[in-house]
Short mmCIF file of C-alpha atoms and ligand atoms in Angstrom, two decimals:
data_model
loop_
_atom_site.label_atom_id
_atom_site.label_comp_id
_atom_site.label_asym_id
_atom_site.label_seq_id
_atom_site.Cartn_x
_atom_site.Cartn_y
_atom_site.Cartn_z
CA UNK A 774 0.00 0.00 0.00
CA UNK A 775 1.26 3.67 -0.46
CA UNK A 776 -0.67 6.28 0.66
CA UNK A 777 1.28 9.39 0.08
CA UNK A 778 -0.01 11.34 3.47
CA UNK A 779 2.79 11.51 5.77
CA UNK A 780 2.04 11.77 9.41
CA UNK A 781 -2.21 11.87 10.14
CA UNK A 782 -2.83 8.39 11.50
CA UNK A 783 -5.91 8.77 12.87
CA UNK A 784 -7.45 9.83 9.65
CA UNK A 785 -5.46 7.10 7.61
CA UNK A 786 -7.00 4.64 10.22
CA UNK A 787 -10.34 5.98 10.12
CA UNK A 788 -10.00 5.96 5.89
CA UNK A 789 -9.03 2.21 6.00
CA UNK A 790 -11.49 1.36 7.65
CA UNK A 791 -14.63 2.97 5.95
CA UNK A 792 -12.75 1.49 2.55
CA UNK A 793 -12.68 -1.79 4.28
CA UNK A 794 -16.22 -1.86 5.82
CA UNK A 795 -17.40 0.40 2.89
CA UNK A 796 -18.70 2.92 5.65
CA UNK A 797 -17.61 5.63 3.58
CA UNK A 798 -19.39 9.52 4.36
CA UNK A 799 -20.24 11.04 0.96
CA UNK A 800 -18.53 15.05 1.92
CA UNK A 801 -15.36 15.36 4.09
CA UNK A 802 -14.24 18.47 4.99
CA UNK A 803 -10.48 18.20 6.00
CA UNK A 804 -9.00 20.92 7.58
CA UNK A 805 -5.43 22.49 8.59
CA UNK A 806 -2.82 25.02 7.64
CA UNK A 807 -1.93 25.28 4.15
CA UNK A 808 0.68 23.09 2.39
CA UNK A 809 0.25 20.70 5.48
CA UNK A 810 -0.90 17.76 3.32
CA UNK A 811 -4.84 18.34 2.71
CA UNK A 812 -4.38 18.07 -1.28
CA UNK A 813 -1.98 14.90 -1.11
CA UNK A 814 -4.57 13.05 1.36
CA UNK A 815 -7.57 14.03 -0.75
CA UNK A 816 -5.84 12.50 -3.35
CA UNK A 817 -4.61 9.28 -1.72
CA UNK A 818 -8.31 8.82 -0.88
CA UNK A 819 -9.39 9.63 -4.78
CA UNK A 820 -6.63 6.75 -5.35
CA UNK A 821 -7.75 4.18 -2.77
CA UNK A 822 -11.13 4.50 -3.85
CA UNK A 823 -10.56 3.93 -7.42
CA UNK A 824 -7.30 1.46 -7.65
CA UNK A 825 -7.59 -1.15 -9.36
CA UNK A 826 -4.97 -3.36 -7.34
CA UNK A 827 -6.37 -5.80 -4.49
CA UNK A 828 -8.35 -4.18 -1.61
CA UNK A 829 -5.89 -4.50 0.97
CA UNK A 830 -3.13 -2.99 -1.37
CA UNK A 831 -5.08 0.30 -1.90
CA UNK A 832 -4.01 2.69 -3.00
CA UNK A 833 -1.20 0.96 -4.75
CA UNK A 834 0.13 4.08 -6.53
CA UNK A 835 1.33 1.94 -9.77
CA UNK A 836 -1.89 1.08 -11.74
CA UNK A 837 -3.69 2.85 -14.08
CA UNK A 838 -6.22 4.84 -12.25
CA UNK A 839 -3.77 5.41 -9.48
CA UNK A 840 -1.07 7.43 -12.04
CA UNK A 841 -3.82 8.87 -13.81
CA UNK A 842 -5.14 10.44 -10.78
CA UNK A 843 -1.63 11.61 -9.82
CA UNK A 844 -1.15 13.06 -12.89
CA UNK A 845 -4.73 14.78 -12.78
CA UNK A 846 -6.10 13.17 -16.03
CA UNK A 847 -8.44 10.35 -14.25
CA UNK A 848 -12.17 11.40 -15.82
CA UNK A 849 -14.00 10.95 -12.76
CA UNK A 850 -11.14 12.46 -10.21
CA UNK A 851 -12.37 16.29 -10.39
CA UNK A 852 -9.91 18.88 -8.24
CA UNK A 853 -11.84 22.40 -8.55
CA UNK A 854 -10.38 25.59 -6.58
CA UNK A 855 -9.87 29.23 -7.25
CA UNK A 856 -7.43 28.89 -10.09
CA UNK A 857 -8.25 25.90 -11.86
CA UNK A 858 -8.77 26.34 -15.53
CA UNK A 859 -7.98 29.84 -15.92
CA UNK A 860 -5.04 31.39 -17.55
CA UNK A 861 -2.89 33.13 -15.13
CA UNK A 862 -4.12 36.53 -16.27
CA UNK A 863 -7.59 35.23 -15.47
CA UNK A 864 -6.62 33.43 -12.52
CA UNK A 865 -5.22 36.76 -10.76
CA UNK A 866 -8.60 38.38 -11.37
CA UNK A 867 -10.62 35.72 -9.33
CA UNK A 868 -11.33 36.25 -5.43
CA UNK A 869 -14.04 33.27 -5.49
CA UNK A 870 -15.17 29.66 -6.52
CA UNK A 871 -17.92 30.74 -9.03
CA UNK A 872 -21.75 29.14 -9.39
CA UNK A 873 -20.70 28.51 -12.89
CA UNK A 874 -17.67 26.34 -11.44
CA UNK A 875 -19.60 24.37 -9.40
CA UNK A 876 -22.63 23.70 -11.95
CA UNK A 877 -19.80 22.71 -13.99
CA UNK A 878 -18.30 19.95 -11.81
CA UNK A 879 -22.08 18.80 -10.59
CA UNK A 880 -22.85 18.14 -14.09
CA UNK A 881 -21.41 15.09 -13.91
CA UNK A 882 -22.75 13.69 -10.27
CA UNK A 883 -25.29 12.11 -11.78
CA UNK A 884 -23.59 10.10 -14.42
CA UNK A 885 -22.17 6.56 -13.08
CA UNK A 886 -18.52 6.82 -12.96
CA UNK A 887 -16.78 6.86 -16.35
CA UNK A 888 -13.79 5.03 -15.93
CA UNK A 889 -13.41 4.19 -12.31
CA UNK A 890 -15.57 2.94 -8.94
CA UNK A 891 -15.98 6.36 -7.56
CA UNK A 892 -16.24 9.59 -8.59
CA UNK A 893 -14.55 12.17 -6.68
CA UNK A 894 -14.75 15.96 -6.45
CA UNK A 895 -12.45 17.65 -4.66
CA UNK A 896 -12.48 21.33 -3.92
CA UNK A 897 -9.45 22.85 -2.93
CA UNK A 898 -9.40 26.35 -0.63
CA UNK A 899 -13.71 25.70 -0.34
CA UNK A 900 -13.74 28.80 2.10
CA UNK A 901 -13.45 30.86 -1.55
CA UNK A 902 -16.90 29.45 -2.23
CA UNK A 903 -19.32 32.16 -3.31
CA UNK A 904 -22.14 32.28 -1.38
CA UNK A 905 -24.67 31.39 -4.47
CA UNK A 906 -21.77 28.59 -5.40
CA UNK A 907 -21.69 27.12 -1.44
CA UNK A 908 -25.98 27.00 -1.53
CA UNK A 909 -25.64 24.88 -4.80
CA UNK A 910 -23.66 22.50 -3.77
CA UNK A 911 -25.48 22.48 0.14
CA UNK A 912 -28.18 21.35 -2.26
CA UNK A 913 -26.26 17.93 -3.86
CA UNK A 914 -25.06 17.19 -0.15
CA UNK A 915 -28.45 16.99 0.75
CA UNK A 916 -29.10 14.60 -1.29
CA UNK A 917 -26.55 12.09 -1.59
CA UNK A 918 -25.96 9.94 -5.00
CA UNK A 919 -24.06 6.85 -4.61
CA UNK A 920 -20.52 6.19 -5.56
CA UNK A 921 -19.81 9.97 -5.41
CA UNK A 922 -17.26 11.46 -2.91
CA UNK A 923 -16.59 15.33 -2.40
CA UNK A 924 -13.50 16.22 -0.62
CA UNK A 925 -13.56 19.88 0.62
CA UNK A 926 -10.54 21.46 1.60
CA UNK A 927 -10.22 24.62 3.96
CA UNK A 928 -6.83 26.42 6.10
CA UNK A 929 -9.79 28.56 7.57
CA UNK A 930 -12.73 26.71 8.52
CA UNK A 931 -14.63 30.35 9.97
CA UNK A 932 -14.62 31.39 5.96
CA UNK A 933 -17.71 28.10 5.13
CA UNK A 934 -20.89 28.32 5.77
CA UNK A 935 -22.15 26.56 9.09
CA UNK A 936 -24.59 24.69 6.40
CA UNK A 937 -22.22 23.58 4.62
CA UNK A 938 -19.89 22.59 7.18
CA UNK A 939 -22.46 20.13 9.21
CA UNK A 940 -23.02 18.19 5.82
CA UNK A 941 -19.41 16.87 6.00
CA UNK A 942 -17.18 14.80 8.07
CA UNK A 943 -14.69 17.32 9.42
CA UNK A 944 -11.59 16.14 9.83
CA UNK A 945 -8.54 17.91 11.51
CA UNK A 946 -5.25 17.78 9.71
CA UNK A 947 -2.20 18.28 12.21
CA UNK A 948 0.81 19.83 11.80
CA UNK A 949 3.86 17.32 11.54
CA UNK A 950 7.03 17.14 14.16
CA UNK A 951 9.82 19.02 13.05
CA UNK A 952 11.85 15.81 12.94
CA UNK A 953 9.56 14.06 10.60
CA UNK A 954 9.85 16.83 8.28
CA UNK A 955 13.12 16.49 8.47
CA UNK A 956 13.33 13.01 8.20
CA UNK A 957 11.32 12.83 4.85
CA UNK A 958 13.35 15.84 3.14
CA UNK A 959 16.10 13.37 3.50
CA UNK A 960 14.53 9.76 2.79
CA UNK A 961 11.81 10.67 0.47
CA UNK A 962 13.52 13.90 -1.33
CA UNK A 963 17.35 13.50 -0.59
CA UNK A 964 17.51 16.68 0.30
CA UNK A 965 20.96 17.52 2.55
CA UNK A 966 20.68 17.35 5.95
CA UNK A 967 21.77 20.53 6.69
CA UNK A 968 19.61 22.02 4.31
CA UNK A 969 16.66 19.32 5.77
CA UNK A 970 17.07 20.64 8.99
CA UNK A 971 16.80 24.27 8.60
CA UNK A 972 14.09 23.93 6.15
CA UNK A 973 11.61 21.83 8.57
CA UNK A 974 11.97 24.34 11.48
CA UNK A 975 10.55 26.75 8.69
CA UNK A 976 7.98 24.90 7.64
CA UNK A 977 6.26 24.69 11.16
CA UNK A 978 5.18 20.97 10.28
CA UNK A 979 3.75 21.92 7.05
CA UNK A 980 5.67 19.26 4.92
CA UNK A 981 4.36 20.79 1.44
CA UNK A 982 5.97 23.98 2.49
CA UNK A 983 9.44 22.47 3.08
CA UNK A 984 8.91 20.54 -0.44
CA UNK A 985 8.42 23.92 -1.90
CA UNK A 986 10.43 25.86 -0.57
CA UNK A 987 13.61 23.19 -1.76
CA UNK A 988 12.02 23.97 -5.45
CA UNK A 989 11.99 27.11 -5.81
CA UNK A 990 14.67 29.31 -4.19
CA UNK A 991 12.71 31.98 -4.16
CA UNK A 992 11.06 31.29 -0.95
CA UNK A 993 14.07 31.49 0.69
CA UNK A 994 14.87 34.44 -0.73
CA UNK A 995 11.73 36.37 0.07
CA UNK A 996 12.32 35.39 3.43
CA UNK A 997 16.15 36.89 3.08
CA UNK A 998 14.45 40.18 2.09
CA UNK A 999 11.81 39.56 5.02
CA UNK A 1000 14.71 39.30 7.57
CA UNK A 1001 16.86 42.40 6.52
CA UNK A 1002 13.58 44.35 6.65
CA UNK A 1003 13.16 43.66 10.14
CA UNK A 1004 16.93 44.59 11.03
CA UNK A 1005 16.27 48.10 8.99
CA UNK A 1006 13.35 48.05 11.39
CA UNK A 1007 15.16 47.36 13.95
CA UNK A 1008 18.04 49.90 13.60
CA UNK A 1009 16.16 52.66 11.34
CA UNK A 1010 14.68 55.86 12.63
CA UNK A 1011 10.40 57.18 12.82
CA UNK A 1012 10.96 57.64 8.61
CA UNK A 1013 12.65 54.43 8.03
CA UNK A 1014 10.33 53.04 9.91
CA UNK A 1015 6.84 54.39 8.33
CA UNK A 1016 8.37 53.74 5.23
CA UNK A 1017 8.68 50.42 5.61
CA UNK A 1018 4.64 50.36 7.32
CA UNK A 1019 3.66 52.24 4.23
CA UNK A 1020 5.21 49.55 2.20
CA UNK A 1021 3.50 46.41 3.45
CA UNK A 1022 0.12 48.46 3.65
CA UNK A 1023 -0.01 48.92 0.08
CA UNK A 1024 1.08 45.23 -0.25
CA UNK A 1025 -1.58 44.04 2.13
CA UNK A 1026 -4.11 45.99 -0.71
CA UNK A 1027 -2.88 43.40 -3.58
CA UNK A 1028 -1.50 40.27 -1.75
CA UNK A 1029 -2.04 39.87 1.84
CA UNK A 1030 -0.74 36.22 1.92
CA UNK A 1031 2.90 38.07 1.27
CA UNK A 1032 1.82 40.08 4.35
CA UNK A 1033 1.11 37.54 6.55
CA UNK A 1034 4.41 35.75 5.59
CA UNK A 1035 6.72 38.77 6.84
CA UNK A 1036 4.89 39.38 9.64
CA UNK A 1037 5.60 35.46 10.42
CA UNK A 1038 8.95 35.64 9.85
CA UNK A 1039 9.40 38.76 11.86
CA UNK A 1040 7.82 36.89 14.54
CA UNK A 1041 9.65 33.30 14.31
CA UNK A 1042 13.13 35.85 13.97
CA UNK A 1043 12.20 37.61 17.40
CA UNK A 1044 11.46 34.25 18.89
CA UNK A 1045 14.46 32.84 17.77
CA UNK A 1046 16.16 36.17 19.59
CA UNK A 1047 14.00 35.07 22.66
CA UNK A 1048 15.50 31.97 22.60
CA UNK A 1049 19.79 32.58 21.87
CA UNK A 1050 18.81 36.00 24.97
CA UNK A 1051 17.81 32.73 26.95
CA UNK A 1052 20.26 30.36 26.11
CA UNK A 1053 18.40 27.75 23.94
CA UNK A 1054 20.23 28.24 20.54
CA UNK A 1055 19.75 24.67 19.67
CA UNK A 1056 16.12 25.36 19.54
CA UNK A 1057 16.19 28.16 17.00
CA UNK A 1058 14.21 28.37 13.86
CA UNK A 1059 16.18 30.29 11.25
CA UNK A 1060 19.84 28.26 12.29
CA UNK A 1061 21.33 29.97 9.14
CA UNK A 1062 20.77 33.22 10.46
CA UNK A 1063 22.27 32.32 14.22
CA UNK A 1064 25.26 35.28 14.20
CA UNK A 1065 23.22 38.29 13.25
CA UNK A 1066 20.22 36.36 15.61
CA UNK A 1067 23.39 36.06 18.54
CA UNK A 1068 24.22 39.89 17.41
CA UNK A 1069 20.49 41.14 17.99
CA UNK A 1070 19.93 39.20 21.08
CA UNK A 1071 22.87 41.85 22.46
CA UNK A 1072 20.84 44.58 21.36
CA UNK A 1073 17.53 44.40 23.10
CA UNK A 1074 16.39 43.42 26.66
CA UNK A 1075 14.33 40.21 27.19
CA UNK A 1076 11.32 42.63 28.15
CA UNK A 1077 11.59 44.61 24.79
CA UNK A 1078 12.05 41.10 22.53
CA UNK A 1079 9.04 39.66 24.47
CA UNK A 1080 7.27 42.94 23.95
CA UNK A 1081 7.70 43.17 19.98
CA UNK A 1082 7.04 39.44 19.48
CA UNK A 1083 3.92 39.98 21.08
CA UNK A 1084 3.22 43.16 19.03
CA UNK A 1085 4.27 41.46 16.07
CA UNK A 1086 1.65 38.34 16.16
CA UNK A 1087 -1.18 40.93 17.60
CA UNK A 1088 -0.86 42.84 14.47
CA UNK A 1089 -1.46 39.78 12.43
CA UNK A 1090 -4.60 39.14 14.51
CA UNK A 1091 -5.36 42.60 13.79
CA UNK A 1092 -5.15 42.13 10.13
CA UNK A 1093 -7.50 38.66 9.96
CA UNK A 1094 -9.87 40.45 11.41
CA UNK A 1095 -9.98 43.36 8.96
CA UNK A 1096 -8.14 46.52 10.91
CA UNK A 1097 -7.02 49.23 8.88
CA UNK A 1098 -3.83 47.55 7.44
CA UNK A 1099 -2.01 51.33 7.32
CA UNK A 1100 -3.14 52.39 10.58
CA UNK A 1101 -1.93 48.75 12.05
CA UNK A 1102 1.50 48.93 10.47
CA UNK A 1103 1.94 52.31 11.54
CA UNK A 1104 1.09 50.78 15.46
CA UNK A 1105 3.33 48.03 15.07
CA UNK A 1106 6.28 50.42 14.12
CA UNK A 1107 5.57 52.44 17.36
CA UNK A 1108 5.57 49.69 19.59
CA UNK A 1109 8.58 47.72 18.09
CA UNK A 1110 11.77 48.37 19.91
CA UNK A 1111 14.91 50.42 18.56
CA UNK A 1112 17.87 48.08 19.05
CA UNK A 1113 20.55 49.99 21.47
CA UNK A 1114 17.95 51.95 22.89
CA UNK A 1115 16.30 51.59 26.43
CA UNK A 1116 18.00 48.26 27.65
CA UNK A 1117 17.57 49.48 31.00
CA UNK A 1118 15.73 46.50 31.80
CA UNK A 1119 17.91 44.07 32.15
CA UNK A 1120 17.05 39.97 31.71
ZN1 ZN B 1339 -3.72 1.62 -7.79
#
């Protein structure tokens, strides 16, 4: 058997068995923070349900339907979210899961499966739903056709529709241990172990992340330019520091995810400094980044780094819940400590 899912064993468990006893529900909902493994367990279960190998081997990953379904090309294994078949021009204009999108895919409930046992409709990011496009498909989960499976994936379950969300099976998706991250850069993706390590204290036990992030460089990267913006922070003056607040205000306007990242790296950085002020280096975060962190811990009291990490992951509340992004950023500049400057508190 080879499920792809790495970690989640009650919900493998609980899978086996309804495929086993056939006890299958006909919606899951499976939550948990992106790139944690939602899409690759959707798809396991779109494979186990449709293999073609014996029933205890399921999903065997080698037959037809299984590599068909990994490669997204099985007829009766749908994946719908807010980008799918749009060109990226198109694709930058949406902010929702259409009506049109969803008629599209429940065309096809109906029909017996085409080329496999079950068919399967997954819906990645289903808290983009429209409103008109959530009631429509409330409406099929009422009523239940056989040998049809929806999968409905969500980071924030507060963005569904109560409705919608007492049709399904809800199951929780948890974060991985650092060390099994780790372990599977190295195994699965032979990925070098220092670069394994550092890599799965970033990804906060969101494997997918890790994956990505060895891909493409550029995650990395941003997070370089993330980290030196926090040390202008740090050492700039009132300008230099509006500047910057200005900056990720108007960025907030066109991609708040981007947002959200530096605001997380500010924060895991200022931990880190927490941590090297206390002594616990080995439990750092960003290890690449250990002499400026060892450098900064010198510069600020443990009452100021406690005070900006707190200011730090407030603002980010702030922001979820709408707040003014400018008038936030500005806030968060005030309250973040200059480095050199009022260490009369000592630790
Ligand atoms: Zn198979």
């Amino acid at each position: 058997m080879s499920w792809q899912t790495i970690g989640q064993p009650k919900i493998l468990d609980l899978f086996r068995n309804a495929l086993r006893t056939g006890s299958l529900s006909h919606a899951y909902l499976l939550v948990g923070p992106p790139q944690v493994g939602k899409m690759t367990l959707a798809l396991d279960l779109a494979m186990a349900l449709n293999c073609q190998a014996e029933s205890e081997s399921r999903p065997c990953g080698q037959c037809i339907s299984c590599q068909k379904i990994s490669s997204g090309k099985h007829a009766d294994v749908q994946v719908i979210g807010l980008n799918s078949h749009l060109s990226d021009d198109e694709a930058k204009e949406r902010t929702e899961i259409s009506i049109e999108q969803i008629k599209q895919m429940l065309h096809t409930t109906s029909l017996p499966p085409f080329e496999g046992q079950h068919r399967v409709y997954i819906i990645d990011e289903a808290g983009y739903l429209s409103t008109e496009a959530a009631n429509c498909l409330l409406k099929t989960l009422e009523e239940p056709v056989g040998r049809v499976v929806f999968i409905l994936l969500t980071a924030n379950l507060h963005l569904l529709p109560t409705t919608l969300i007492s049709r399904c099976q809800r199951l929780n998706l948890s974060r991985l241990r650092t060390a099994e991250v780790e372990s599977v850069l190295v195994d699965r993706w032979h990925i070098e172990p220092e670069k394994a390590r550092l890599l799965a204290r970033l990804s906060c036990g969101c494997l997918g992340w890790a994956v990505e992030a060895f891909k493409n460089s550029g995650l990395l990267e941003d997070r370089g330019e993330q980290f030196e913006k926090m040390k202008t922070v740090m050492h700039g003056d009132y300008s230099q520091r509006f500047a910057i607040a200005y900056q990720l205000a108007m960025q907030f306007g066109k991609k708040r995810e981007a947002v959200y990242e530096t605001l997380d790296t500010w924060a895991s950085c200022w931990r880190d400094i927490l941590l090297v002020k206390t002594g616990c280096d080995s439990d750092i975060t960003n290890t690449d980044y250990l002499p400026d962190l060892a450098a900064l811990a010198g510069d600020f009291s443990l009452f100021q780094i406690k005070a900006a990490l707190l200011s730090i992951v407030e603002t980010g509340k702030q922001l979820r819940v709408n707040a003014n992004a400018r008038l936030a950023m500005d806030a968060l500049m005030l309250n973040l400590p200059q480095a050199g400057k009022g260490i009369v508190i000592s630790k």
